[in-house]
Tab-separated table of C-alpha atoms in Angstrom:
chain	number	residue	atom	x	y	z
A	822	UNK	CA	42.364	9.238	23.095
A	823	UNK	CA	41.738	8.465	19.443
A	824	UNK	CA	38.618	10.121	18.051
A	825	UNK	CA	36.852	9.590	14.726
A	826	UNK	CA	34.439	12.011	13.089
A	827	UNK	CA	31.617	11.582	10.621
A	828	UNK	CA	30.251	14.161	8.172
A	829	UNK	CA	26.984	12.566	7.050
A	830	UNK	CA	25.678	13.050	3.559
A	831	UNK	CA	22.953	11.504	1.432
A	832	UNK	CA	25.374	9.881	-1.031
A	833	UNK	CA	28.827	10.421	0.497
A	834	UNK	CA	29.932	10.448	4.123
A	835	UNK	CA	33.283	11.881	5.143
A	836	UNK	CA	35.413	10.237	7.808
A	837	UNK	CA	38.337	11.733	9.714
A	838	UNK	CA	40.446	10.546	12.646
A	839	UNK	CA	42.616	12.159	15.260
A	840	UNK	CA	46.107	11.191	16.247
A	841	UNK	CA	46.452	9.062	19.380
A	842	UNK	CA	46.852	12.143	21.576
A	843	UNK	CA	43.572	13.662	20.363
A	844	UNK	CA	45.338	16.791	19.140
A	845	UNK	CA	45.331	16.753	15.340
A	846	UNK	CA	42.551	15.719	12.942
A	847	UNK	CA	43.167	14.322	9.470
A	848	UNK	CA	40.905	13.117	6.678
A	849	UNK	CA	40.614	9.360	6.384
A	850	UNK	CA	38.162	8.493	3.607
A	851	UNK	CA	34.758	8.988	2.033
A	852	UNK	CA	32.139	6.247	2.258
A	853	UNK	CA	29.791	6.126	-0.708
A	854	UNK	CA	26.616	4.574	0.676
A	855	UNK	CA	22.971	5.629	0.480
A	856	UNK	CA	21.424	2.968	2.745
A	857	UNK	CA	21.649	4.051	6.390
A	858	UNK	CA	21.897	0.523	7.814
A	859	UNK	CA	24.893	-0.335	5.602
A	860	UNK	CA	26.419	3.089	6.276
A	861	UNK	CA	26.306	2.485	10.040
A	862	UNK	CA	27.955	-0.931	9.540
A	863	UNK	CA	30.787	0.653	7.531
A	864	UNK	CA	31.285	3.437	10.080
A	865	UNK	CA	31.391	0.938	12.964
A	866	UNK	CA	33.859	-1.232	11.059
A	867	UNK	CA	36.155	1.754	10.432
A	868	UNK	CA	35.874	2.880	14.059
A	869	UNK	CA	36.892	-0.568	15.258
A	870	UNK	CA	39.770	-0.747	12.775
A	871	UNK	CA	40.992	2.689	13.859
A	872	UNK	CA	40.494	1.826	17.559
A	873	UNK	CA	38.388	4.953	18.040
A	874	UNK	CA	37.251	5.617	21.602
A	875	UNK	CA	34.759	8.329	20.611
A	876	UNK	CA	32.898	9.182	17.406
A	877	UNK	CA	32.029	12.812	16.741
A	878	UNK	CA	29.046	13.151	14.406
A	879	UNK	CA	28.440	16.405	12.566
A	880	UNK	CA	25.107	17.983	13.509
A	881	UNK	CA	23.705	19.900	10.522
A	882	UNK	CA	21.896	22.782	12.187
A	883	UNK	CA	20.171	25.500	10.206
A	884	UNK	CA	21.880	28.893	10.257
A	885	UNK	CA	19.378	30.097	12.880
A	886	UNK	CA	20.374	27.214	15.167
A	887	UNK	CA	17.230	25.161	14.629
A	888	UNK	CA	17.351	21.500	13.669
A	889	UNK	CA	15.667	20.049	10.606
A	890	UNK	CA	15.330	16.668	8.946
A	891	UNK	CA	19.087	16.242	8.410
A	892	UNK	CA	19.798	16.847	12.095
A	893	UNK	CA	17.153	14.298	13.101
A	894	UNK	CA	18.798	11.755	10.767
A	895	UNK	CA	22.265	12.544	12.183
A	896	UNK	CA	21.059	12.034	15.763
A	897	UNK	CA	19.380	8.735	14.815
A	898	UNK	CA	22.500	7.438	13.061
A	899	UNK	CA	24.672	8.464	16.022
A	900	UNK	CA	22.404	6.420	18.266
A	901	UNK	CA	22.667	3.430	15.952
A	902	UNK	CA	26.463	3.723	15.860
A	903	UNK	CA	26.671	3.663	19.665
A	904	UNK	CA	24.179	0.809	19.889
A	905	UNK	CA	26.097	-1.359	17.415
A	906	UNK	CA	29.605	-0.529	18.587
A	907	UNK	CA	29.396	0.544	22.260
A	908	UNK	CA	31.567	3.517	21.222
A	909	UNK	CA	30.088	6.754	22.574
A	910	UNK	CA	29.122	9.495	20.142
A	911	UNK	CA	29.140	13.258	20.485
A	912	UNK	CA	27.136	15.636	18.292
A	913	UNK	CA	29.175	18.593	16.973
A	914	UNK	CA	27.681	21.627	15.230
A	915	UNK	CA	28.864	21.467	11.626
A	916	UNK	CA	27.569	24.796	10.328
A	917	UNK	CA	29.948	26.213	7.744
A	918	UNK	CA	32.278	23.230	7.568
A	919	UNK	CA	31.451	22.267	3.973
A	920	UNK	CA	31.966	25.851	2.805
A	921	UNK	CA	35.310	25.942	4.632
A	922	UNK	CA	36.255	22.590	3.087
A	923	UNK	CA	35.514	23.930	-0.414
A	924	UNK	CA	37.623	27.039	0.313
A	925	UNK	CA	40.478	24.880	1.558
A	926	UNK	CA	40.343	22.670	-1.541
A	927	UNK	CA	40.205	25.740	-3.808
A	928	UNK	CA	43.331	27.143	-2.169
A	929	UNK	CA	44.986	23.763	-2.747
A	930	UNK	CA	43.803	23.899	-6.385
A	931	UNK	CA	41.731	20.731	-6.122
A	932	UNK	CA	38.845	20.833	-8.579
A	933	UNK	CA	36.357	18.616	-10.430
A	934	UNK	CA	36.028	14.938	-9.602
A	935	UNK	CA	38.937	15.022	-7.164
A	936	UNK	CA	37.195	17.742	-5.150
A	937	UNK	CA	33.887	15.871	-5.122
A	938	UNK	CA	35.638	12.806	-3.717
A	939	UNK	CA	37.532	14.741	-1.034
A	940	UNK	CA	35.258	17.522	0.219
A	941	UNK	CA	33.291	15.354	2.666
A	942	UNK	CA	36.447	13.912	4.262
A	943	UNK	CA	37.909	17.416	4.565
A	944	UNK	CA	34.658	18.616	6.176
A	945	UNK	CA	34.862	15.675	8.608
A	946	UNK	CA	38.399	16.726	9.559
A	947	UNK	CA	37.191	20.301	10.199
A	948	UNK	CA	34.348	18.997	12.391
A	949	UNK	CA	36.827	16.861	14.308
A	950	UNK	CA	39.421	19.603	14.699
A	951	UNK	CA	36.719	21.963	15.998
A	952	UNK	CA	35.745	19.337	18.555
A	953	UNK	CA	39.364	18.649	19.593
A	954	UNK	CA	40.077	22.367	19.966
A	955	UNK	CA	36.971	22.813	22.133
A	956	UNK	CA	38.247	20.146	24.530
A	957	UNK	CA	41.496	21.980	25.351
């Protein structure tokens, strides 16, 4: 099963996809969009193009496990994605993924503007890989 993941942000949203066997996640792109309605349209379009059967949406929980405004937004956007595409969504805890993405990019010596453009897609791939690993 092909799975797509979404790391929501205010300005940039990272997208990653799995291989057809649902084993390995890889970064796909970053969507630069601030308007939620247009963002959902772009995510649905990518999901259809990639033939995704499931969309994993990062759930930004606070470190104590509680959910704040960002988590409420993520849940709402996941609902909109399913409503507009009929593709089911799954919420995946994303705590620590952005920090891990920055560490990964540092070890790969990616800095400055290149890092800013890639970090969200890398975080999306970490979210997706965590989900895929949990399904084994």
